[in-house]
Amino acid sequence: MLAKQNRLTKKGSFAYLHAHGERSPEKKVKLNYVRSKSGIRIGFLVSNKIGHAVVRNKVKRRMRAVVREFIDRLYPCQAVFVVVPGVDKLDFCELRRQMTSCLTRANLIKE
């Protein structure tokens, strides 16, 4: 579980990132982000098209686990990971590779 101060939960925040954020896409995972000065806040968007609640929750758990690995090395930002149908078929390593690629391409990971 991400710490409360690192969670993006408000509908308005998701809408702002969708409208004004920069994008960094991969095949099954897309990242919308905005640099900020106030810390790191990350949200996850998993559509009903992915599957039933069990499948969607599994995908979100895996995504949170990947973000926990990088949370200490991220620049301050607000970000939303959006997944497309078919992400539930990916294994954990491929999901991590795609999410890492999105973060690296967006230049959000400190070296």
PDB file of N, CA and C in Angstrom:
ATOM      1  N   MET A   1       0.845  -1.178   0.000  1.00  0.00           N
ATOM      2  CA  MET A   1       0.000   0.000   0.000  1.00  0.00           C
ATOM      3  C   MET A   1       0.887   1.237   0.000  1.00  0.00           C
ATOM      4  N   LEU A   2       0.531   2.182  -0.815  1.00  0.00           N
ATOM      5  CA  LEU A   2       1.259   3.449  -0.828  1.00  0.00           C
ATOM      6  C   LEU A   2       0.879   4.265   0.399  1.00  0.00           C
ATOM      7  N   ALA A   3       1.796   5.066   0.868  1.00  0.00           N
ATOM      8  CA  ALA A   3       1.508   5.952   1.988  1.00  0.00           C
ATOM      9  C   ALA A   3       0.434   6.951   1.576  1.00  0.00           C
ATOM     10  N   LYS A   4      -0.343   7.389   2.541  1.00  0.00           N
ATOM     11  CA  LYS A   4      -1.476   8.265   2.250  1.00  0.00           C
ATOM     12  C   LYS A   4      -1.054   9.546   1.532  1.00  0.00           C
ATOM     13  N   GLN A   5       0.099  10.113   1.904  1.00  0.00           N
ATOM     14  CA  GLN A   5       0.524  11.357   1.268  1.00  0.00           C
ATOM     15  C   GLN A   5       0.980  11.138  -0.171  1.00  0.00           C
ATOM     16  N   ASN A   6       1.177   9.893  -0.583  1.00  0.00           N
ATOM     17  CA  ASN A   6       1.603   9.598  -1.953  1.00  0.00           C
ATOM     18  C   ASN A   6       0.466   9.143  -2.856  1.00  0.00           C
ATOM     19  N   ARG A   7      -0.737   9.100  -2.351  1.00  0.00           N
ATOM     20  CA  ARG A   7      -1.876   8.637  -3.150  1.00  0.00           C
ATOM     21  C   ARG A   7      -2.584   9.797  -3.822  1.00  0.00           C
ATOM     22  N   LEU A   8      -2.975   9.578  -5.057  1.00  0.00           N
ATOM     23  CA  LEU A   8      -3.794  10.524  -5.795  1.00  0.00           C
ATOM     24  C   LEU A   8      -5.200   9.938  -5.813  1.00  0.00           C
ATOM     25  N   THR A   9      -6.173  10.624  -5.192  1.00  0.00           N
ATOM     26  CA  THR A   9      -7.486  10.014  -5.024  1.00  0.00           C
ATOM     27  C   THR A   9      -8.645  10.849  -5.553  1.00  0.00           C
ATOM     28  N   LYS A  10      -8.480  12.144  -5.676  1.00  0.00           N
ATOM     29  CA  LYS A  10      -9.606  13.016  -6.041  1.00  0.00           C
ATOM     30  C   LYS A  10      -9.885  12.971  -7.535  1.00  0.00           C
ATOM     31  N   LYS A  11     -11.149  12.985  -7.886  1.00  0.00           N
ATOM     32  CA  LYS A  11     -11.565  12.946  -9.283  1.00  0.00           C
ATOM     33  C   LYS A  11     -11.024  14.143 -10.054  1.00  0.00           C
ATOM     34  N   GLY A  12     -10.993  15.295  -9.419  1.00  0.00           N
ATOM     35  CA  GLY A  12     -10.493  16.499 -10.061  1.00  0.00           C
ATOM     36  C   GLY A  12      -9.017  16.400 -10.413  1.00  0.00           C
ATOM     37  N   SER A  13      -8.234  15.738  -9.565  1.00  0.00           N
ATOM     38  CA  SER A  13      -6.813  15.559  -9.841  1.00  0.00           C
ATOM     39  C   SER A  13      -6.601  14.674 -11.065  1.00  0.00           C
ATOM     40  N   PHE A  14      -7.393  13.604 -11.163  1.00  0.00           N
ATOM     41  CA  PHE A  14      -7.307  12.722 -12.322  1.00  0.00           C
ATOM     42  C   PHE A  14      -7.691  13.484 -13.592  1.00  0.00           C
ATOM     43  N   ALA A  15      -8.753  14.282 -13.500  1.00  0.00           N
ATOM     44  CA  ALA A  15      -9.223  15.045 -14.657  1.00  0.00           C
ATOM     45  C   ALA A  15      -8.179  16.079 -15.080  1.00  0.00           C
ATOM     46  N   TYR A  16      -7.546  16.740 -14.111  1.00  0.00           N
ATOM     47  CA  TYR A  16      -6.517  17.724 -14.429  1.00  0.00           C
ATOM     48  C   TYR A  16      -5.347  17.068 -15.159  1.00  0.00           C
ATOM     49  N   LEU A  17      -4.896  15.917 -14.672  1.00  0.00           N
ATOM     50  CA  LEU A  17      -3.782  15.233 -15.307  1.00  0.00           C
ATOM     51  C   LEU A  17      -4.143  14.754 -16.702  1.00  0.00           C
ATOM     52  N   HIS A  18      -5.381  14.336 -16.882  1.00  0.00           N
ATOM     53  CA  HIS A  18      -5.819  13.891 -18.201  1.00  0.00           C
ATOM     54  C   HIS A  18      -5.842  15.057 -19.188  1.00  0.00           C
ATOM     55  N   ALA A  19      -6.276  16.216 -18.722  1.00  0.00           N
ATOM     56  CA  ALA A  19      -6.414  17.380 -19.601  1.00  0.00           C
ATOM     57  C   ALA A  19      -5.091  18.109 -19.831  1.00  0.00           C
ATOM     58  N   HIS A  20      -4.273  18.261 -18.786  1.00  0.00           N
ATOM     59  CA  HIS A  20      -3.087  19.112 -18.870  1.00  0.00           C
ATOM     60  C   HIS A  20      -1.764  18.374 -18.757  1.00  0.00           C
ATOM     61  N   GLY A  21      -1.799  17.109 -18.438  1.00  0.00           N
ATOM     62  CA  GLY A  21      -0.557  16.381 -18.205  1.00  0.00           C
ATOM     63  C   GLY A  21       0.157  15.973 -19.477  1.00  0.00           C
ATOM     64  N   GLU A  22       1.450  15.759 -19.336  1.00  0.00           N
ATOM     65  CA  GLU A  22       2.240  15.200 -20.431  1.00  0.00           C
ATOM     66  C   GLU A  22       2.051  13.693 -20.416  1.00  0.00           C
ATOM     67  N   ARG A  23       2.284  13.056 -21.573  1.00  0.00           N
ATOM     68  CA  ARG A  23       2.029  11.635 -21.682  1.00  0.00           C
ATOM     69  C   ARG A  23       3.303  10.881 -22.040  1.00  0.00           C
ATOM     70  N   SER A  24       3.381   9.671 -21.489  1.00  0.00           N
ATOM     71  CA  SER A  24       4.487   8.775 -21.789  1.00  0.00           C
ATOM     72  C   SER A  24       3.900   7.375 -21.968  1.00  0.00           C
ATOM     73  N   PRO A  25       3.587   6.971 -23.210  1.00  0.00           N
ATOM     74  CA  PRO A  25       2.897   5.693 -23.410  1.00  0.00           C
ATOM     75  C   PRO A  25       3.839   4.514 -23.649  1.00  0.00           C
ATOM     76  N   GLU A  26       3.363   3.354 -23.282  1.00  0.00           N
ATOM     77  CA  GLU A  26       3.940   2.071 -23.646  1.00  0.00           C
ATOM     78  C   GLU A  26       2.813   1.267 -24.270  1.00  0.00           C
ATOM     79  N   LYS A  27       3.017  -0.017 -24.511  1.00  0.00           N
ATOM     80  CA  LYS A  27       1.987  -0.801 -25.195  1.00  0.00           C
ATOM     81  C   LYS A  27       0.708  -0.943 -24.366  1.00  0.00           C
ATOM     82  N   LYS A  28       0.838  -1.357 -23.117  1.00  0.00           N
ATOM     83  CA  LYS A  28      -0.339  -1.604 -22.274  1.00  0.00           C
ATOM     84  C   LYS A  28      -0.476  -0.640 -21.113  1.00  0.00           C
ATOM     85  N   VAL A  29       0.551   0.171 -20.870  1.00  0.00           N
ATOM     86  CA  VAL A  29       0.546   1.104 -19.742  1.00  0.00           C
ATOM     87  C   VAL A  29       0.858   2.496 -20.265  1.00  0.00           C
ATOM     88  N   LYS A  30       0.071   3.469 -19.814  1.00  0.00           N
ATOM     89  CA  LYS A  30       0.310   4.865 -20.192  1.00  0.00           C
ATOM     90  C   LYS A  30       0.476   5.688 -18.920  1.00  0.00           C
ATOM     91  N   LEU A  31       1.313   6.693 -19.007  1.00  0.00           N
ATOM     92  CA  LEU A  31       1.571   7.552 -17.860  1.00  0.00           C
ATOM     93  C   LEU A  31       1.218   8.981 -18.220  1.00  0.00           C
ATOM     94  N   ASN A  32       0.353   9.597 -17.435  1.00  0.00           N
ATOM     95  CA  ASN A  32       0.058  11.032 -17.523  1.00  0.00           C
ATOM     96  C   ASN A  32       0.688  11.662 -16.288  1.00  0.00           C
ATOM     97  N   TYR A  33       1.466  12.728 -16.483  1.00  0.00           N
ATOM     98  CA  TYR A  33       2.178  13.301 -15.341  1.00  0.00           C
ATOM     99  C   TYR A  33       2.335  14.806 -15.482  1.00  0.00           C
ATOM    100  N   VAL A  34       2.526  15.440 -14.339  1.00  0.00           N
ATOM    101  CA  VAL A  34       2.842  16.859 -14.245  1.00  0.00           C
ATOM    102  C   VAL A  34       3.888  17.000 -13.152  1.00  0.00           C
ATOM    103  N   ARG A  35       4.960  17.698 -13.441  1.00  0.00           N
ATOM    104  CA  ARG A  35       5.963  17.968 -12.408  1.00  0.00           C
ATOM    105  C   ARG A  35       5.362  18.896 -11.355  1.00  0.00           C
ATOM    106  N   SER A  36       5.747  18.723 -10.112  1.00  0.00           N
ATOM    107  CA  SER A  36       5.237  19.577  -9.045  1.00  0.00           C
ATOM    108  C   SER A  36       6.362  19.890  -8.071  1.00  0.00           C
ATOM    109  N   LYS A  37       6.064  20.737  -7.115  1.00  0.00           N
ATOM    110  CA  LYS A  37       7.039  21.091  -6.090  1.00  0.00           C
ATOM    111  C   LYS A  37       6.644  20.520  -4.730  1.00  0.00           C
ATOM    112  N   SER A  38       5.437  19.983  -4.643  1.00  0.00           N
ATOM    113  CA  SER A  38       4.890  19.640  -3.336  1.00  0.00           C
ATOM    114  C   SER A  38       4.987  18.172  -2.979  1.00  0.00           C
ATOM    115  N   GLY A  39       5.668  17.373  -3.752  1.00  0.00           N
ATOM    116  CA  GLY A  39       5.815  15.969  -3.388  1.00  0.00           C
ATOM    117  C   GLY A  39       5.328  15.041  -4.482  1.00  0.00           C
ATOM    118  N   ILE A  40       5.314  13.767  -4.157  1.00  0.00           N
ATOM    119  CA  ILE A  40       4.962  12.727  -5.122  1.00  0.00           C
ATOM    120  C   ILE A  40       3.551  12.223  -4.821  1.00  0.00           C
ATOM    121  N   ARG A  41       2.697  12.256  -5.839  1.00  0.00           N
ATOM    122  CA  ARG A  41       1.337  11.717  -5.713  1.00  0.00           C
ATOM    123  C   ARG A  41       1.058  10.891  -6.954  1.00  0.00           C
ATOM    124  N   ILE A  42       0.656   9.643  -6.752  1.00  0.00           N
ATOM    125  CA  ILE A  42       0.468   8.722  -7.859  1.00  0.00           C
ATOM    126  C   ILE A  42      -0.889   8.049  -7.749  1.00  0.00           C
ATOM    127  N   GLY A  43      -1.573   7.942  -8.895  1.00  0.00           N
ATOM    128  CA  GLY A  43      -2.856   7.271  -8.970  1.00  0.00           C
ATOM    129  C   GLY A  43      -2.836   6.203 -10.051  1.00  0.00           C
ATOM    130  N   PHE A  44      -3.836   5.330 -10.005  1.00  0.00           N
ATOM    131  CA  PHE A  44      -3.937   4.226 -10.951  1.00  0.00           C
ATOM    132  C   PHE A  44      -5.346   4.188 -11.504  1.00  0.00           C
ATOM    133  N   LEU A  45      -5.456   4.066 -12.818  1.00  0.00           N
ATOM    134  CA  LEU A  45      -6.749   4.032 -13.475  1.00  0.00           C
ATOM    135  C   LEU A  45      -6.871   2.693 -14.212  1.00  0.00           C
ATOM    136  N   VAL A  46      -7.784   1.842 -13.724  1.00  0.00           N
ATOM    137  CA  VAL A  46      -8.003   0.532 -14.326  1.00  0.00           C
ATOM    138  C   VAL A  46      -9.476   0.455 -14.693  1.00  0.00           C
ATOM    139  N   SER A  47      -9.759   0.405 -15.976  1.00  0.00           N
ATOM    140  CA  SER A  47     -11.115   0.456 -16.500  1.00  0.00           C
ATOM    141  C   SER A  47     -11.869  -0.853 -16.252  1.00  0.00           C
ATOM    142  N   ASN A  48     -13.192  -0.763 -16.323  1.00  0.00           N
ATOM    143  CA  ASN A  48     -14.021  -1.961 -16.221  1.00  0.00           C
ATOM    144  C   ASN A  48     -13.819  -2.903 -17.400  1.00  0.00           C
ATOM    145  N   LYS A  49     -13.222  -2.422 -18.478  1.00  0.00           N
ATOM    146  CA  LYS A  49     -12.952  -3.259 -19.644  1.00  0.00           C
ATOM    147  C   LYS A  49     -11.868  -4.293 -19.370  1.00  0.00           C
ATOM    148  N   ILE A  50     -11.108  -4.100 -18.311  1.00  0.00           N
ATOM    149  CA  ILE A  50     -10.018  -5.021 -17.979  1.00  0.00           C
ATOM    150  C   ILE A  50     -10.566  -6.368 -17.519  1.00  0.00           C
ATOM    151  N   GLY A  51     -11.625  -6.366 -16.746  1.00  0.00           N
ATOM    152  CA  GLY A  51     -12.180  -7.616 -16.243  1.00  0.00           C
ATOM    153  C   GLY A  51     -13.008  -7.363 -15.009  1.00  0.00           C
ATOM    154  N   HIS A  52     -13.268  -8.439 -14.291  1.00  0.00           N
ATOM    155  CA  HIS A  52     -14.034  -8.322 -13.059  1.00  0.00           C
ATOM    156  C   HIS A  52     -13.177  -7.674 -11.966  1.00  0.00           C
ATOM    157  N   ALA A  53     -13.804  -7.386 -10.841  1.00  0.00           N
ATOM    158  CA  ALA A  53     -13.139  -6.652  -9.761  1.00  0.00           C
ATOM    159  C   ALA A  53     -11.881  -7.363  -9.273  1.00  0.00           C
ATOM    160  N   VAL A  54     -11.905  -8.684  -9.229  1.00  0.00           N
ATOM    161  CA  VAL A  54     -10.746  -9.437  -8.761  1.00  0.00           C
ATOM    162  C   VAL A  54      -9.540  -9.169  -9.662  1.00  0.00           C
ATOM    163  N   VAL A  55      -9.770  -9.168 -10.949  1.00  0.00           N
ATOM    164  CA  VAL A  55      -8.692  -8.944 -11.919  1.00  0.00           C
ATOM    165  C   VAL A  55      -8.196  -7.508 -11.836  1.00  0.00           C
ATOM    166  N   ARG A  56      -9.112  -6.547 -11.766  1.00  0.00           N
ATOM    167  CA  ARG A  56      -8.711  -5.141 -11.676  1.00  0.00           C
ATOM    168  C   ARG A  56      -7.903  -4.876 -10.406  1.00  0.00           C
ATOM    169  N   ASN A  57      -8.324  -5.443  -9.296  1.00  0.00           N
ATOM    170  CA  ASN A  57      -7.597  -5.252  -8.036  1.00  0.00           C
ATOM    171  C   ASN A  57      -6.209  -5.876  -8.094  1.00  0.00           C
ATOM    172  N   LYS A  58      -6.092  -7.024  -8.763  1.00  0.00           N
ATOM    173  CA  LYS A  58      -4.788  -7.674  -8.914  1.00  0.00           C
ATOM    174  C   LYS A  58      -3.840  -6.783  -9.714  1.00  0.00           C
ATOM    175  N   VAL A  59      -4.347  -6.191 -10.791  1.00  0.00           N
ATOM    176  CA  VAL A  59      -3.527  -5.295 -11.609  1.00  0.00           C
ATOM    177  C   VAL A  59      -3.089  -4.095 -10.777  1.00  0.00           C
ATOM    178  N   LYS A  60      -3.999  -3.501 -10.010  1.00  0.00           N
ATOM    179  CA  LYS A  60      -3.645  -2.339  -9.190  1.00  0.00           C
ATOM    180  C   LYS A  60      -2.628  -2.707  -8.108  1.00  0.00           C
ATOM    181  N   ARG A  61      -2.765  -3.879  -7.498  1.00  0.00           N
ATOM    182  CA  ARG A  61      -1.797  -4.322  -6.490  1.00  0.00           C
ATOM    183  C   ARG A  61      -0.406  -4.443  -7.096  1.00  0.00           C
ATOM    184  N   ARG A  62      -0.331  -5.025  -8.288  1.00  0.00           N
ATOM    185  CA  ARG A  62       0.959  -5.164  -8.951  1.00  0.00           C
ATOM    186  C   ARG A  62       1.558  -3.805  -9.291  1.00  0.00           C
ATOM    187  N   MET A  63       0.731  -2.889  -9.761  1.00  0.00           N
ATOM    188  CA  MET A  63       1.226  -1.566 -10.113  1.00  0.00           C
ATOM    189  C   MET A  63       1.718  -0.818  -8.877  1.00  0.00           C
ATOM    190  N   ARG A  64       0.998  -0.939  -7.774  1.00  0.00           N
ATOM    191  CA  ARG A  64       1.448  -0.302  -6.526  1.00  0.00           C
ATOM    192  C   ARG A  64       2.783  -0.884  -6.069  1.00  0.00           C
ATOM    193  N   ALA A  65       2.976  -2.185  -6.250  1.00  0.00           N
ATOM    194  CA  ALA A  65       4.237  -2.822  -5.856  1.00  0.00           C
ATOM    195  C   ALA A  65       5.400  -2.269  -6.674  1.00  0.00           C
ATOM    196  N   VAL A  66       5.168  -2.049  -7.956  1.00  0.00           N
ATOM    197  CA  VAL A  66       6.224  -1.485  -8.805  1.00  0.00           C
ATOM    198  C   VAL A  66       6.537  -0.062  -8.370  1.00  0.00           C
ATOM    199  N   VAL A  67       5.527   0.735  -8.102  1.00  0.00           N
ATOM    200  CA  VAL A  67       5.746   2.132  -7.704  1.00  0.00           C
ATOM    201  C   VAL A  67       6.472   2.200  -6.372  1.00  0.00           C
ATOM    202  N   ARG A  68       6.188   1.279  -5.456  1.00  0.00           N
ATOM    203  CA  ARG A  68       6.879   1.266  -4.163  1.00  0.00           C
ATOM    204  C   ARG A  68       8.387   1.099  -4.334  1.00  0.00           C
ATOM    205  N   GLU A  69       8.810   0.379  -5.377  1.00  0.00           N
ATOM    206  CA  GLU A  69      10.243   0.203  -5.625  1.00  0.00           C
ATOM    207  C   GLU A  69      10.911   1.534  -5.984  1.00  0.00           C
ATOM    208  N   PHE A  70      10.173   2.416  -6.675  1.00  0.00           N
ATOM    209  CA  PHE A  70      10.752   3.648  -7.203  1.00  0.00           C
ATOM    210  C   PHE A  70      10.397   4.897  -6.406  1.00  0.00           C
ATOM    211  N   ILE A  71       9.537   4.815  -5.429  1.00  0.00           N
ATOM    212  CA  ILE A  71       8.978   6.003  -4.780  1.00  0.00           C
ATOM    213  C   ILE A  71      10.072   6.888  -4.173  1.00  0.00           C
ATOM    214  N   ASP A  72      11.161   6.293  -3.694  1.00  0.00           N
ATOM    215  CA  ASP A  72      12.233   7.088  -3.086  1.00  0.00           C
ATOM    216  C   ASP A  72      13.104   7.774  -4.126  1.00  0.00           C
ATOM    217  N   ARG A  73      13.075   7.290  -5.364  1.00  0.00           N
ATOM    218  CA  ARG A  73      13.942   7.832  -6.411  1.00  0.00           C
ATOM    219  C   ARG A  73      13.199   8.685  -7.427  1.00  0.00           C
ATOM    220  N   LEU A  74      11.949   9.021  -7.166  1.00  0.00           N
ATOM    221  CA  LEU A  74      11.172   9.825  -8.113  1.00  0.00           C
ATOM    222  C   LEU A  74      11.306  11.312  -7.806  1.00  0.00           C
ATOM    223  N   TYR A  75      11.305  12.114  -8.864  1.00  0.00           N
ATOM    224  CA  TYR A  75      11.214  13.560  -8.694  1.00  0.00           C
ATOM    225  C   TYR A  75       9.794  13.910  -8.258  1.00  0.00           C
ATOM    226  N   PRO A  76       9.600  15.042  -7.580  1.00  0.00           N
ATOM    227  CA  PRO A  76       8.233  15.439  -7.189  1.00  0.00           C
ATOM    228  C   PRO A  76       7.345  15.597  -8.419  1.00  0.00           C
ATOM    229  N   CYS A  77       6.212  14.926  -8.379  1.00  0.00           N
ATOM    230  CA  CYS A  77       5.298  14.960  -9.518  1.00  0.00           C
ATOM    231  C   CYS A  77       3.931  14.446  -9.083  1.00  0.00           C
ATOM    232  N   GLN A  78       2.969  14.688  -9.941  1.00  0.00           N
ATOM    233  CA  GLN A  78       1.667  14.044  -9.851  1.00  0.00           C
ATOM    234  C   GLN A  78       1.555  13.188 -11.095  1.00  0.00           C
ATOM    235  N   ALA A  79       1.179  11.930 -10.924  1.00  0.00           N
ATOM    236  CA  ALA A  79       1.158  11.015 -12.057  1.00  0.00           C
ATOM    237  C   ALA A  79      -0.008  10.040 -11.939  1.00  0.00           C
ATOM    238  N   VAL A  80      -0.507   9.626 -13.100  1.00  0.00           N
ATOM    239  CA  VAL A  80      -1.559   8.611 -13.166  1.00  0.00           C
ATOM    240  C   VAL A  80      -1.124   7.558 -14.174  1.00  0.00           C
ATOM    241  N   PHE A  81      -1.120   6.306 -13.747  1.00  0.00           N
ATOM    242  CA  PHE A  81      -0.892   5.192 -14.655  1.00  0.00           C
ATOM    243  C   PHE A  81      -2.245   4.717 -15.155  1.00  0.00           C
ATOM    244  N   VAL A  82      -2.401   4.669 -16.476  1.00  0.00           N
ATOM    245  CA  VAL A  82      -3.638   4.220 -17.114  1.00  0.00           C
ATOM    246  C   VAL A  82      -3.307   2.948 -17.878  1.00  0.00           C
ATOM    247  N   VAL A  83      -4.112   1.918 -17.696  1.00  0.00           N
ATOM    248  CA  VAL A  83      -3.864   0.657 -18.392  1.00  0.00           C
ATOM    249  C   VAL A  83      -4.959   0.380 -19.406  1.00  0.00           C
ATOM    250  N   VAL A  84      -4.611  -0.378 -20.423  1.00  0.00           N
ATOM    251  CA  VAL A  84      -5.550  -0.730 -21.479  1.00  0.00           C
ATOM    252  C   VAL A  84      -5.846  -2.225 -21.389  1.00  0.00           C
ATOM    253  N   PRO A  85      -6.938  -2.683 -22.021  1.00  0.00           N
ATOM    254  CA  PRO A  85      -7.259  -4.114 -21.970  1.00  0.00           C
ATOM    255  C   PRO A  85      -6.100  -4.966 -22.480  1.00  0.00           C
ATOM    256  N   GLY A  86      -5.875  -6.052 -21.794  1.00  0.00           N
ATOM    257  CA  GLY A  86      -4.775  -6.947 -22.108  1.00  0.00           C
ATOM    258  C   GLY A  86      -3.673  -6.882 -21.076  1.00  0.00           C
ATOM    259  N   VAL A  87      -3.713  -5.883 -20.203  1.00  0.00           N
ATOM    260  CA  VAL A  87      -2.671  -5.750 -19.182  1.00  0.00           C
ATOM    261  C   VAL A  87      -2.771  -6.888 -18.168  1.00  0.00           C
ATOM    262  N   ASP A  88      -3.936  -7.459 -17.996  1.00  0.00           N
ATOM    263  CA  ASP A  88      -4.090  -8.557 -17.052  1.00  0.00           C
ATOM    264  C   ASP A  88      -3.389  -9.826 -17.526  1.00  0.00           C
ATOM    265  N   LYS A  89      -3.053  -9.898 -18.804  1.00  0.00           N
ATOM    266  CA  LYS A  89      -2.354 -11.067 -19.348  1.00  0.00           C
ATOM    267  C   LYS A  89      -0.832 -10.948 -19.171  1.00  0.00           C
ATOM    268  N   LEU A  90      -0.343  -9.757 -18.841  1.00  0.00           N
ATOM    269  CA  LEU A  90       1.093  -9.554 -18.654  1.00  0.00           C
ATOM    270  C   LEU A  90       1.551 -10.161 -17.339  1.00  0.00           C
ATOM    271  N   ASP A  91       2.757 -10.710 -17.337  1.00  0.00           N
ATOM    272  CA  ASP A  91       3.315 -11.155 -16.063  1.00  0.00           C
ATOM    273  C   ASP A  91       3.918  -9.941 -15.343  1.00  0.00           C
ATOM    274  N   PHE A  92       4.304 -10.144 -14.093  1.00  0.00           N
ATOM    275  CA  PHE A  92       4.757  -9.034 -13.267  1.00  0.00           C
ATOM    276  C   PHE A  92       6.007  -8.374 -13.845  1.00  0.00           C
ATOM    277  N   CYS A  93       6.930  -9.164 -14.374  1.00  0.00           N
ATOM    278  CA  CYS A  93       8.180  -8.604 -14.915  1.00  0.00           C
ATOM    279  C   CYS A  93       7.911  -7.694 -16.112  1.00  0.00           C
ATOM    280  N   GLU A  94       7.000  -8.103 -16.994  1.00  0.00           N
ATOM    281  CA  GLU A  94       6.690  -7.278 -18.161  1.00  0.00           C
ATOM    282  C   GLU A  94       5.956  -6.004 -17.745  1.00  0.00           C
ATOM    283  N   LEU A  95       5.053  -6.109 -16.771  1.00  0.00           N
ATOM    284  CA  LEU A  95       4.371  -4.920 -16.265  1.00  0.00           C
ATOM    285  C   LEU A  95       5.383  -3.947 -15.658  1.00  0.00           C
ATOM    286  N   ARG A  96       6.321  -4.465 -14.872  1.00  0.00           N
ATOM    287  CA  ARG A  96       7.356  -3.622 -14.274  1.00  0.00           C
ATOM    288  C   ARG A  96       8.213  -2.969 -15.359  1.00  0.00           C
ATOM    289  N   ARG A  97       8.557  -3.717 -16.409  1.00  0.00           N
ATOM    290  CA  ARG A  97       9.369  -3.170 -17.492  1.00  0.00           C
ATOM    291  C   ARG A  97       8.657  -2.022 -18.193  1.00  0.00           C
ATOM    292  N   GLN A  98       7.357  -2.193 -18.451  1.00  0.00           N
ATOM    293  CA  GLN A  98       6.610  -1.138 -19.135  1.00  0.00           C
ATOM    294  C   GLN A  98       6.441   0.095 -18.253  1.00  0.00           C
ATOM    295  N   MET A  99       6.163  -0.101 -16.970  1.00  0.00           N
ATOM    296  CA  MET A  99       6.015   1.038 -16.069  1.00  0.00           C
ATOM    297  C   MET A  99       7.347   1.768 -15.894  1.00  0.00           C
ATOM    298  N   THR A 100       8.433   1.014 -15.775  1.00  0.00           N
ATOM    299  CA  THR A 100       9.757   1.621 -15.651  1.00  0.00           C
ATOM    300  C   THR A 100      10.109   2.402 -16.902  1.00  0.00           C
ATOM    301  N   SER A 101       9.759   1.856 -18.049  1.00  0.00           N
ATOM    302  CA  SER A 101      10.015   2.554 -19.309  1.00  0.00           C
ATOM    303  C   SER A 101       9.248   3.871 -19.372  1.00  0.00           C
ATOM    304  N   CYS A 102       8.005   3.869 -18.919  1.00  0.00           N
ATOM    305  CA  CYS A 102       7.212   5.111 -18.892  1.00  0.00           C
ATOM    306  C   CYS A 102       7.865   6.148 -17.985  1.00  0.00           C
ATOM    307  N   LEU A 103       8.279   5.736 -16.799  1.00  0.00           N
ATOM    308  CA  LEU A 103       8.895   6.669 -15.854  1.00  0.00           C
ATOM    309  C   LEU A 103      10.239   7.182 -16.368  1.00  0.00           C
ATOM    310  N   THR A 104      11.006   6.319 -17.000  1.00  0.00           N
ATOM    311  CA  THR A 104      12.311   6.719 -17.519  1.00  0.00           C
ATOM    312  C   THR A 104      12.156   7.680 -18.688  1.00  0.00           C
ATOM    313  N   ARG A 105      11.229   7.379 -19.586  1.00  0.00           N
ATOM    314  CA  ARG A 105      11.003   8.252 -20.745  1.00  0.00           C
ATOM    315  C   ARG A 105      10.483   9.612 -20.307  1.00  0.00           C
ATOM    316  N   ALA A 106       9.721   9.646 -19.226  1.00  0.00           N
ATOM    317  CA  ALA A 106       9.207  10.907 -18.702  1.00  0.00           C
ATOM    318  C   ALA A 106      10.261  11.659 -17.887  1.00  0.00           C
ATOM    319  N   ASN A 107      11.420  11.021 -17.671  1.00  0.00           N
ATOM    320  CA  ASN A 107      12.525  11.605 -16.910  1.00  0.00           C
ATOM    321  C   ASN A 107      12.091  11.938 -15.484  1.00  0.00           C
ATOM    322  N   LEU A 108      11.399  11.010 -14.841  1.00  0.00           N
ATOM    323  CA  LEU A 108      10.946  11.209 -13.474  1.00  0.00           C
ATOM    324  C   LEU A 108      11.782  10.446 -12.441  1.00  0.00           C
ATOM    325  N   ILE A 109      12.676   9.587 -12.911  1.00  0.00           N
ATOM    326  CA  ILE A 109      13.508   8.794 -11.989  1.00  0.00           C
ATOM    327  C   ILE A 109      14.848   9.485 -11.822  1.00  0.00           C
ATOM    328  N   LYS A 110      15.248   9.700 -10.552  1.00  0.00           N
ATOM    329  CA  LYS A 110      16.560  10.279 -10.262  1.00  0.00           C
ATOM    330  C   LYS A 110      17.613   9.222 -10.496  1.00  0.00           C
ATOM    331  N   GLU A 111      18.718   9.617 -11.081  1.00  0.00           N
ATOM    332  CA  GLU A 111      19.809   8.664 -11.359  1.00  0.00           C
ATOM    333  C   GLU A 111      20.704   8.524 -10.161  1.00  0.00           C
TER     334      GLU A 111
END
